[in-house]
mmCIF file of C-alpha atoms and ligand atoms in Angstrom:
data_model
loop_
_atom_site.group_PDB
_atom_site.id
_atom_site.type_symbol
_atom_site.label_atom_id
_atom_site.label_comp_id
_atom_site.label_asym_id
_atom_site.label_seq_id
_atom_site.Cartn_x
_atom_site.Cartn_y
_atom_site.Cartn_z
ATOM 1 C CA UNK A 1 17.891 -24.658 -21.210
ATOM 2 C CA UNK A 2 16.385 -21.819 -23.291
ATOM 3 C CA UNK A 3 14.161 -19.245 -22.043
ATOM 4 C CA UNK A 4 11.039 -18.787 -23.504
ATOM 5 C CA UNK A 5 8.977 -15.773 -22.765
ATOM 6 C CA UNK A 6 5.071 -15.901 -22.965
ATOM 7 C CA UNK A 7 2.967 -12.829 -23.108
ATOM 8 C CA UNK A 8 -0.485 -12.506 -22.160
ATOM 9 C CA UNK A 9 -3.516 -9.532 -22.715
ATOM 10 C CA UNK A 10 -4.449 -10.581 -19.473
ATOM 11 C CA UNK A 11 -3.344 -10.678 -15.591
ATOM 12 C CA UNK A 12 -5.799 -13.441 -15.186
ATOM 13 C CA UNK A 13 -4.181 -15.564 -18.201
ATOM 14 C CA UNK A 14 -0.391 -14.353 -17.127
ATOM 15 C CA UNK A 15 -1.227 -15.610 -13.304
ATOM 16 C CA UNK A 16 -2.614 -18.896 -14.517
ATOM 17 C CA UNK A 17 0.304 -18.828 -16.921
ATOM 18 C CA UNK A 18 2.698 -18.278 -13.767
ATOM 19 C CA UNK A 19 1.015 -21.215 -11.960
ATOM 20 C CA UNK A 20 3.452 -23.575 -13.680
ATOM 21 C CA UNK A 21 7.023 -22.512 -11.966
ATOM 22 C CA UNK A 22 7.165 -19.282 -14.927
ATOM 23 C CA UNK A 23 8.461 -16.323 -13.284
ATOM 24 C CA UNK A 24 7.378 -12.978 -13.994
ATOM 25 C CA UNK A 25 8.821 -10.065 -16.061
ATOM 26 C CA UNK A 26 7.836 -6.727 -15.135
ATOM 27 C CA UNK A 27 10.099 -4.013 -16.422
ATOM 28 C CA UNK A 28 13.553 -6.297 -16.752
ATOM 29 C CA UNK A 29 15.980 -3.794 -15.477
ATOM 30 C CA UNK A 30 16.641 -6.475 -12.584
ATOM 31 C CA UNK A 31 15.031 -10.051 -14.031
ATOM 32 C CA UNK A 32 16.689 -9.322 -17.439
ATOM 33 C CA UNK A 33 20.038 -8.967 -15.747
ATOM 34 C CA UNK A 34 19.353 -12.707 -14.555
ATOM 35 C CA UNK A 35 18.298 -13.772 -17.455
ATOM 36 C CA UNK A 36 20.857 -12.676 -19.332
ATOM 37 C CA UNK A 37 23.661 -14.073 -16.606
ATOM 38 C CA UNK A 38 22.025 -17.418 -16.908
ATOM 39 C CA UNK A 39 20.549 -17.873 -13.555
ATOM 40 C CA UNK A 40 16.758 -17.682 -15.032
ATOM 41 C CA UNK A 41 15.961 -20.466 -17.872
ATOM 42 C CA UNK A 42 12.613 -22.067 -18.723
ATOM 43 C CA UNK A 43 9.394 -19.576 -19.015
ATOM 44 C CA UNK A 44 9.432 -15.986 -18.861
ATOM 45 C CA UNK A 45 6.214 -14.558 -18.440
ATOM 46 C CA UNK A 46 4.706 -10.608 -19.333
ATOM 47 C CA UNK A 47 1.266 -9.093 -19.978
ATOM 48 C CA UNK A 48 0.142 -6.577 -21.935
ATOM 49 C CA UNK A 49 -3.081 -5.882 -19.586
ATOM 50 C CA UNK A 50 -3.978 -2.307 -20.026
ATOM 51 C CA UNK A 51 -4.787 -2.316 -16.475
ATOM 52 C CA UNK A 52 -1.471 -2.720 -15.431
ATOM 53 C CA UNK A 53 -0.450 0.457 -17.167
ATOM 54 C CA UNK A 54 -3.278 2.618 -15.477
ATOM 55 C CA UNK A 55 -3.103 5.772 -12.856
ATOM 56 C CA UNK A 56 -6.261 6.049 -11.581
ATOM 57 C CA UNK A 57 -7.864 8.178 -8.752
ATOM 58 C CA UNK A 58 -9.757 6.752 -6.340
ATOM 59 C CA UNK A 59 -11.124 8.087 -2.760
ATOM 60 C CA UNK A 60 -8.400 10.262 -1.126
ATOM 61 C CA UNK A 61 -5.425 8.593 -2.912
ATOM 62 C CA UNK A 62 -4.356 6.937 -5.851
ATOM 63 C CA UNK A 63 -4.283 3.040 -7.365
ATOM 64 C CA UNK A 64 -1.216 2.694 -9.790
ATOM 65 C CA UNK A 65 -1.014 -0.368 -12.079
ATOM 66 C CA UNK A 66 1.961 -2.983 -11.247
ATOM 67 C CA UNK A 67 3.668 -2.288 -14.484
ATOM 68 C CA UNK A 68 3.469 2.021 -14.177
ATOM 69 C CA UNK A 69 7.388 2.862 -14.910
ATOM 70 C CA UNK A 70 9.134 5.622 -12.035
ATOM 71 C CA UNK A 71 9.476 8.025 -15.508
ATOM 72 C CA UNK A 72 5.686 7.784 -15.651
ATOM 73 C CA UNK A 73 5.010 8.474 -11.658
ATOM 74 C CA UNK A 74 7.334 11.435 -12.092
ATOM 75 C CA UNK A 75 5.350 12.470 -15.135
ATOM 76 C CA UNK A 76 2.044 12.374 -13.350
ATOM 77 C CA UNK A 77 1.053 15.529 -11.693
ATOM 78 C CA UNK A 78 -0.659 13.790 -9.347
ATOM 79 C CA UNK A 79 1.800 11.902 -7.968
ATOM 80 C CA UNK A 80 3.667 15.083 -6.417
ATOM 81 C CA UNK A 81 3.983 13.128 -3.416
ATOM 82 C CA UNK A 82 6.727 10.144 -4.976
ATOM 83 C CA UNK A 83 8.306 12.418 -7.502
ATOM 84 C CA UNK A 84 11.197 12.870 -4.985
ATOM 85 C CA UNK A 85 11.369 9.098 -4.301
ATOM 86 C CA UNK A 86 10.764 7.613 -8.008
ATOM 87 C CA UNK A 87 13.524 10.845 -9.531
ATOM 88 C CA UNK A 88 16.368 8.914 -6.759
ATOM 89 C CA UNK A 89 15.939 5.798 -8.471
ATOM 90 C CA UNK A 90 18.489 5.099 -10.575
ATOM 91 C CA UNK A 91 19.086 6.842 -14.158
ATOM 92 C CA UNK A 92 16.662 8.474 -16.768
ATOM 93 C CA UNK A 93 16.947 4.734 -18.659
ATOM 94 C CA UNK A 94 16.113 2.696 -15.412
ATOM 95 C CA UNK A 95 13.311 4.836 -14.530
ATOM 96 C CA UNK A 96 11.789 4.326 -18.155
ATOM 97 C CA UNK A 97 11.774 0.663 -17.609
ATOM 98 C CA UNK A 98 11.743 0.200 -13.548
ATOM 99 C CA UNK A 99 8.198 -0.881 -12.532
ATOM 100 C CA UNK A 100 6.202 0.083 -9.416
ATOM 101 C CA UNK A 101 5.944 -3.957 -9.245
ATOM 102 C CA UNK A 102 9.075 -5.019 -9.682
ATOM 103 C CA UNK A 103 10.437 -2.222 -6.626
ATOM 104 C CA UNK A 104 8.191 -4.112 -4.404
ATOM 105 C CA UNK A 105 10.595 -7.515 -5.158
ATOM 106 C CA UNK A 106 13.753 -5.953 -5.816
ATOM 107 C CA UNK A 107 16.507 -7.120 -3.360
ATOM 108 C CA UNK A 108 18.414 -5.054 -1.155
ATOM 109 C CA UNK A 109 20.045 -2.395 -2.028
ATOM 110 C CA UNK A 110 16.963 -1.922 -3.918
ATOM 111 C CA UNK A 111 13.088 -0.695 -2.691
ATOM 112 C CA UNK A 112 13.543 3.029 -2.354
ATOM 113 C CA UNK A 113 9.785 3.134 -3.816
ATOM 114 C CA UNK A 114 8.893 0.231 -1.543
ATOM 115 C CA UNK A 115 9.782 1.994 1.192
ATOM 116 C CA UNK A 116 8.196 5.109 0.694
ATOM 117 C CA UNK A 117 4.998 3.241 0.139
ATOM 118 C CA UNK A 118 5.748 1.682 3.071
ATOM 119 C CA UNK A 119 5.738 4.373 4.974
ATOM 120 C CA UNK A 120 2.444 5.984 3.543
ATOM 121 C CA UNK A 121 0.475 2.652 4.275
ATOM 122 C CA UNK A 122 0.195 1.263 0.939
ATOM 123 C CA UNK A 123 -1.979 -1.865 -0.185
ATOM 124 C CA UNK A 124 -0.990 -3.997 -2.616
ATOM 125 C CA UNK A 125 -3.940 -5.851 -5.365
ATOM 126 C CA UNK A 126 -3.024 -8.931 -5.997
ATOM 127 C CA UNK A 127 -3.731 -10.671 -9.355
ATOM 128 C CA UNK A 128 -7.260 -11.785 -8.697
ATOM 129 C CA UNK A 129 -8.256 -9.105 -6.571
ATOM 130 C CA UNK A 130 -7.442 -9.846 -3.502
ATOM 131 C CA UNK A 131 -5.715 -6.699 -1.438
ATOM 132 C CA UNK A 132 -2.960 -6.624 1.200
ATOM 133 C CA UNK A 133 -1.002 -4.388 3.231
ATOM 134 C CA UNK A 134 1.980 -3.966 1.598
ATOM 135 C CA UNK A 135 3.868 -4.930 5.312
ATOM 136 C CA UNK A 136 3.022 -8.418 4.190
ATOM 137 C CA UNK A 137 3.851 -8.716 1.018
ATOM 138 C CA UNK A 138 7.052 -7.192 1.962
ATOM 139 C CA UNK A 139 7.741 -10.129 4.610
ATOM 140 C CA UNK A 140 6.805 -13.089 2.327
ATOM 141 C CA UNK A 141 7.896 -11.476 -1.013
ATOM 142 C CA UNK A 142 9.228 -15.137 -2.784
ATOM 143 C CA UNK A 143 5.713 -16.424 -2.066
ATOM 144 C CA UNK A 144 3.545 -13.600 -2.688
ATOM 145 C CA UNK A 145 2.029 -14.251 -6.613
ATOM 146 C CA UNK A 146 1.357 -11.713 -8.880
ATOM 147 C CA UNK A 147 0.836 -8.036 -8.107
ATOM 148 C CA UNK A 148 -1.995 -5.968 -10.092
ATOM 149 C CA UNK A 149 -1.903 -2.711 -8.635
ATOM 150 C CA UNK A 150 -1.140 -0.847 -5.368
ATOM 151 C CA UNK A 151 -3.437 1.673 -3.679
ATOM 152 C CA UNK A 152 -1.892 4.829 -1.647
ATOM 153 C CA UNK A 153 -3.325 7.523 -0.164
ATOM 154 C CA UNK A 154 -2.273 11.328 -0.800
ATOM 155 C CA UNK A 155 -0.742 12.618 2.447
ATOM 156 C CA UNK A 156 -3.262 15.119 3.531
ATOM 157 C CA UNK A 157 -0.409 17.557 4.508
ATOM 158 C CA UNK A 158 2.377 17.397 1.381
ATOM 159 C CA UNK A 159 4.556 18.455 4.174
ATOM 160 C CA UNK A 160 3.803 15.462 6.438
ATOM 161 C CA UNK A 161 5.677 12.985 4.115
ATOM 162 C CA UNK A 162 9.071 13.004 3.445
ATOM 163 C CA UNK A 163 12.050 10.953 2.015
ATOM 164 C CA UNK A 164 15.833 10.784 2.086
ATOM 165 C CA UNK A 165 18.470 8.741 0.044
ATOM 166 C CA UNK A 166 22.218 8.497 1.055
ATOM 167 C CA UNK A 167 24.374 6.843 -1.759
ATOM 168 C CA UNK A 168 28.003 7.326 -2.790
ATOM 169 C CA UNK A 169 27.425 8.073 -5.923
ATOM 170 C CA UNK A 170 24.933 11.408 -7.006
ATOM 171 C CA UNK A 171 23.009 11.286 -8.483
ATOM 172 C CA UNK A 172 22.368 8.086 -9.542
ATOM 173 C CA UNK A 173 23.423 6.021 -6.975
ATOM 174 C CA UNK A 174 21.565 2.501 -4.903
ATOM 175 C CA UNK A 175 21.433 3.414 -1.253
ATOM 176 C CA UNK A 176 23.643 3.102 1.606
ATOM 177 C CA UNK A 177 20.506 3.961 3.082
ATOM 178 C CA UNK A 178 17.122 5.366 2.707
ATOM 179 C CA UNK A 179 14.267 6.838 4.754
ATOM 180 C CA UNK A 180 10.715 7.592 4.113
ATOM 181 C CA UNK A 181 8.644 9.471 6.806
ATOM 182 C CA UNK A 182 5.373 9.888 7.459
ATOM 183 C CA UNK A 183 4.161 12.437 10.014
ATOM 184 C CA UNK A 184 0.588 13.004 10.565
ATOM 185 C CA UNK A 185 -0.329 15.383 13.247
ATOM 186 C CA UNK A 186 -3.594 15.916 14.916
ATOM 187 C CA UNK A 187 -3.898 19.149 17.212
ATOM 188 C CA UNK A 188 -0.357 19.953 17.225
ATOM 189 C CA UNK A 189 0.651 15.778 18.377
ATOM 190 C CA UNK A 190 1.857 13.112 15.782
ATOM 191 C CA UNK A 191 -0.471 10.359 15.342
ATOM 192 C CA UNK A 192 -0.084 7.628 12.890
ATOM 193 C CA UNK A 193 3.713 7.973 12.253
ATOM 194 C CA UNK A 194 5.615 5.747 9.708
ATOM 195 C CA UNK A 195 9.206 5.444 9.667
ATOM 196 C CA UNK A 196 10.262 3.181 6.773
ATOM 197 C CA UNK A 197 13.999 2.633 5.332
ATOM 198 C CA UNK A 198 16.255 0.307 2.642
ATOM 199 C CA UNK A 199 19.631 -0.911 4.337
ATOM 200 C CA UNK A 200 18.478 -1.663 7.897
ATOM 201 C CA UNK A 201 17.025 -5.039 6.821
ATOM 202 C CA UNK A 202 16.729 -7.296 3.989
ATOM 203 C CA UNK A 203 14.259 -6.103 2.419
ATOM 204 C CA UNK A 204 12.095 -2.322 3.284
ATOM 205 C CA UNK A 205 11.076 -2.307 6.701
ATOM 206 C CA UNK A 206 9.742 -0.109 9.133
ATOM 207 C CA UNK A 207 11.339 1.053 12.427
ATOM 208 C CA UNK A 208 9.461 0.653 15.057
ATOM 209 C CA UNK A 209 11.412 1.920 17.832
ATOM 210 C CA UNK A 210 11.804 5.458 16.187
ATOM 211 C CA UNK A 211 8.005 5.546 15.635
ATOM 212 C CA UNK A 212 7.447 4.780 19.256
ATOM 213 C CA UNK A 213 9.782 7.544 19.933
ATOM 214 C CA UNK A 214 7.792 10.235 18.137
ATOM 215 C CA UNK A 215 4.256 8.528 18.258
ATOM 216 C CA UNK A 216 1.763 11.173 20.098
ATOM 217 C CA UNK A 217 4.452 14.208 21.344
ATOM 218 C CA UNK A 218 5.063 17.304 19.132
ATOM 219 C CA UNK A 219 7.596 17.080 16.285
ATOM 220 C CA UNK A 220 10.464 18.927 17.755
ATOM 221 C CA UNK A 221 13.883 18.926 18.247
ATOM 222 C CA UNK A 222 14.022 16.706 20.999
ATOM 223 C CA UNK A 223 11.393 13.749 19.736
ATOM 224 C CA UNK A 224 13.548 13.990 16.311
ATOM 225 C CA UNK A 225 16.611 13.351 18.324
ATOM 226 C CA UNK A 226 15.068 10.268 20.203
ATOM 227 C CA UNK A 227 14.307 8.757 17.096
ATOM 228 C CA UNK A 228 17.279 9.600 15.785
ATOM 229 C CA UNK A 229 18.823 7.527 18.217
ATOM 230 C CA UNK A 230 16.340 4.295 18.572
ATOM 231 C CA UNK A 231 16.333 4.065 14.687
ATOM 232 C CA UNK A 232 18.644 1.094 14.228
ATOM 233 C CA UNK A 233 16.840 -0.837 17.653
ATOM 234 C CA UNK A 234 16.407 -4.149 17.025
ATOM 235 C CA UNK A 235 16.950 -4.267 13.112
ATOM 236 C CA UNK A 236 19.632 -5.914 11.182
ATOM 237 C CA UNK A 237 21.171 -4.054 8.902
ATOM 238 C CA UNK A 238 23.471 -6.013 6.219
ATOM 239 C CA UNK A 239 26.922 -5.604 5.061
ATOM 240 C CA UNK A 240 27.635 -5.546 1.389
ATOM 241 C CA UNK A 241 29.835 -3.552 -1.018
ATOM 242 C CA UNK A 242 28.525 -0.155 -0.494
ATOM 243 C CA UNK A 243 28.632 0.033 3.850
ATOM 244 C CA UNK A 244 29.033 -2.457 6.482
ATOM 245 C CA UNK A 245 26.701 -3.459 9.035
ATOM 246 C CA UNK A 246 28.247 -1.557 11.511
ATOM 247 C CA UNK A 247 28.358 1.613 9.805
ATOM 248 C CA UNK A 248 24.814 1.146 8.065
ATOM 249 C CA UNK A 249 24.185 1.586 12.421
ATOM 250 C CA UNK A 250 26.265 4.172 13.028
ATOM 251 C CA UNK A 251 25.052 6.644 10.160
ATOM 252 C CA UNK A 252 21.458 5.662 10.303
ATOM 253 C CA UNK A 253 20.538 7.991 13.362
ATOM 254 C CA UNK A 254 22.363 10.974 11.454
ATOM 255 C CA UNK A 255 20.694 10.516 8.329
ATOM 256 C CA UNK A 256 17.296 9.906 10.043
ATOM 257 C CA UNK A 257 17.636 13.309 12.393
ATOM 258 C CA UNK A 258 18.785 15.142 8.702
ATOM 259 C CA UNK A 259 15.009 14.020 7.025
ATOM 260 C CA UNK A 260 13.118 14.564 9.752
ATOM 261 C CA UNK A 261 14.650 17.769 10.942
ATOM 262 C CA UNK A 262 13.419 19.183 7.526
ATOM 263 C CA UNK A 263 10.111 18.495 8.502
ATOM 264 C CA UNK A 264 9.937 20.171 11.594
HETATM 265 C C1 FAD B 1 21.566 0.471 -12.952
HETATM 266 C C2 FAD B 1 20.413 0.220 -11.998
HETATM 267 C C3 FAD B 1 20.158 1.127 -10.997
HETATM 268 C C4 FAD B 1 19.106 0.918 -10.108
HETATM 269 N N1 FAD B 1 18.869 1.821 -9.126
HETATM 270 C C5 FAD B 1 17.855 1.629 -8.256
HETATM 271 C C6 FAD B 1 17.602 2.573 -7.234
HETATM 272 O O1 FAD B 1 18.273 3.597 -7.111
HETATM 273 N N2 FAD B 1 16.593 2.316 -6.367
HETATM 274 C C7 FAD B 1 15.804 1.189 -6.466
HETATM 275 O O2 FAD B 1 14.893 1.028 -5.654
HETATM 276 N N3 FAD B 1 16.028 0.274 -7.436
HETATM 277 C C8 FAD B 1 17.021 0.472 -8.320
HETATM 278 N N4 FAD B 1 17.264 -0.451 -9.298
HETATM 279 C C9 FAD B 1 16.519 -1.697 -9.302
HETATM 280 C C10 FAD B 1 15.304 -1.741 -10.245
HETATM 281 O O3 FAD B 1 15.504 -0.966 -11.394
HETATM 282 C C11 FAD B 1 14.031 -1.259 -9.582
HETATM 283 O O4 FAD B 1 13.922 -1.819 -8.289
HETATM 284 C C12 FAD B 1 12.786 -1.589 -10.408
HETATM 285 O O5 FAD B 1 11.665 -0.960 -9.806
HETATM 286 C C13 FAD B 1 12.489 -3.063 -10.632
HETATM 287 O O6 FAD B 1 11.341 -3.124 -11.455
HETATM 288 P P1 FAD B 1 11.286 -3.935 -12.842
HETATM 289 O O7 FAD B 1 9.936 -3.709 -13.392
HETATM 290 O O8 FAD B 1 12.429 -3.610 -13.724
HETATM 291 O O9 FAD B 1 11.429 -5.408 -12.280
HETATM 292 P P2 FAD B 1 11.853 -6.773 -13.069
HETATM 293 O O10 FAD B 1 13.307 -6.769 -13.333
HETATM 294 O O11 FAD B 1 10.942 -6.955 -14.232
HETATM 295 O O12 FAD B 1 11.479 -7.810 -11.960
HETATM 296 C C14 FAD B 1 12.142 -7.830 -10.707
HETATM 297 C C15 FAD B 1 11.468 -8.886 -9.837
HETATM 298 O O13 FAD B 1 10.140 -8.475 -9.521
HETATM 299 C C16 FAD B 1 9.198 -9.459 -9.966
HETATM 300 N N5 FAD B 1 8.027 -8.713 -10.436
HETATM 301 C C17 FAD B 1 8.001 -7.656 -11.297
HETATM 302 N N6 FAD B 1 6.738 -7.196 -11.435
HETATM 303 C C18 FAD B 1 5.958 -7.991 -10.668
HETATM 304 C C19 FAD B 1 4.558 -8.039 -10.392
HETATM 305 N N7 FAD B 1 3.690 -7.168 -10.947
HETATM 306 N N8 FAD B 1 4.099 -8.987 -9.539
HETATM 307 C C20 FAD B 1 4.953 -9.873 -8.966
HETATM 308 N N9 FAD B 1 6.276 -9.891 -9.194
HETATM 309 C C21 FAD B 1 6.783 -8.959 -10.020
HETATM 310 C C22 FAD B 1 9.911 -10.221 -11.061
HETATM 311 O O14 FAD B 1 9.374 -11.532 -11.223
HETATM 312 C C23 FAD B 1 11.329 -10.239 -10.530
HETATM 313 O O15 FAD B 1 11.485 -11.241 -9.566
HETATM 314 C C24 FAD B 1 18.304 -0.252 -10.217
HETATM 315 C C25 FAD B 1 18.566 -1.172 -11.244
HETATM 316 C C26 FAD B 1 19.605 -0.942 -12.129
HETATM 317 C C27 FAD B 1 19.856 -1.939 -13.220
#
């Protein structure tokens, strides 16, 4: 069957084009790939909303448009935050295409930009307005509909966010693993703390167990070491050709202790 692909000014017309077993096309580096192995045929829809191209400030964070690229977050001064996460993504010619949107759906080993949103609490504005945490879109990705924008707040301490990538090839290598922390502290104790990672799970996922280990105590040596050891509790971490499950467990604590011991 050939593929067609529809483009639309906008999200409203693309999601009612979508409606009609289409699937969307964000920035291709992963969908094109499919396309071009055969495994996507029939309608290919895009839009050229200016909305989804848009960085705009709002509150005490940020709402980026589902389309922005990773070469435009890391070109956006506001955006300090991600550079380090959306600069580990792949090469200079995935970032130009890679799309905010199209991290939040990209399979495992992919989601480094998921994750970090993850971690920072992210919502996600769906086409039509309607706004979710990102947690759920996460967990019912193949059902979720089109994404218009996600909403982040700035971490009001730079130094209370913070993100780590292990691949085995630097720089431009998919993860063996990856961690995104968020630390807030409130008179000297940790309160809100997100631990997110890629390569526990199938998809970006939080670990609970190593925020319950840090969750109200001081950041120190010894609550980074308790995490370090709950991290992998009760998550599933797959094998593929990069790591197996077991070692994905066996590293993760190591890796974890590394991130967070830089932002003691
Ligand atoms: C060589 C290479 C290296 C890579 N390295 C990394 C890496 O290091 N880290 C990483 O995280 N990823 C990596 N990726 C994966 C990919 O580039 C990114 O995850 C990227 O963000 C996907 O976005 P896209 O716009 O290209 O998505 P597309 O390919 O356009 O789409 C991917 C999926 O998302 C859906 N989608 C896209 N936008 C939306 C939307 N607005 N609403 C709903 N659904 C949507 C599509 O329908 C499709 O199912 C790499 C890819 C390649 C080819």
């Amino acid at each position: 069957m050939a593929v067609t692909v529809e483009s639309h000014g906008t999200i409203a017309e693309a999601q009612r084009a979508l409606g009609s077993g289409a699937v969307y096309l964000g920035g291709g580096t992963i969908l094109m790939r499919a396309v071009n192995a055969g495994l996507v045929q029939g309608r290919v829809v895009r839009s050229t909303d200016p909305s989804l191209s848009r960085i705009r400030p709002m509150g005490d964070g940020v709402e980026i448009g589902a389309g922005v690229t990773m070469a435009a977050i890391a070109a956006n001064p506001d955006l300090g935050f991600l550079h380090p996460v959306v600069r580990a993504v792949g090469g200079p010619q995935v970032r130009n295409m890679a799309s905010i949107g199209g991290n939040l759906f990209a399979e495992h080993p992919y989601g480094d930009l998921a994750a970090a949103l993850l971690a920072l609490g992210a919502r996600i504005v769906m086409a039509g307005g309607m706004q979710r945490p990102i947690e759920d879109l996460l967990r019912d990705r193949s059902r979720a509909g089109l994404v218009a924008a996600v909403q982040v707040s700035r971490p009001r301490d730079p130094r209370a966010f913070g993100f780590l990538k292990v691949s085995r090839v630097r720089p431009k290598g998919v993860s063996v693993l990856s961690f995104a922390a968020h630390l807030p502290r409130e008179g000297g104790r940790l309160r809100g703390v997100r631990i997110a990672c890629v390569g526990l799970g199938p998809m970006p996922l939080r670990s609970p167990s190593a925020e319950r280990a840090l969750e109200g105590g001081a950041l120190d040596a010894a609550a980074v070491a308790r995490a370090a050891a709950l991290v992998a509790e009760g998550l599933d971490p797959p094998t593929d050709a990069l790591a197996s499950a077991w070692y994905r467990r066996e590293v993760a604590g190591v890796h974890l202790r590394r991130l967070l011991g830089r932002m003691l």
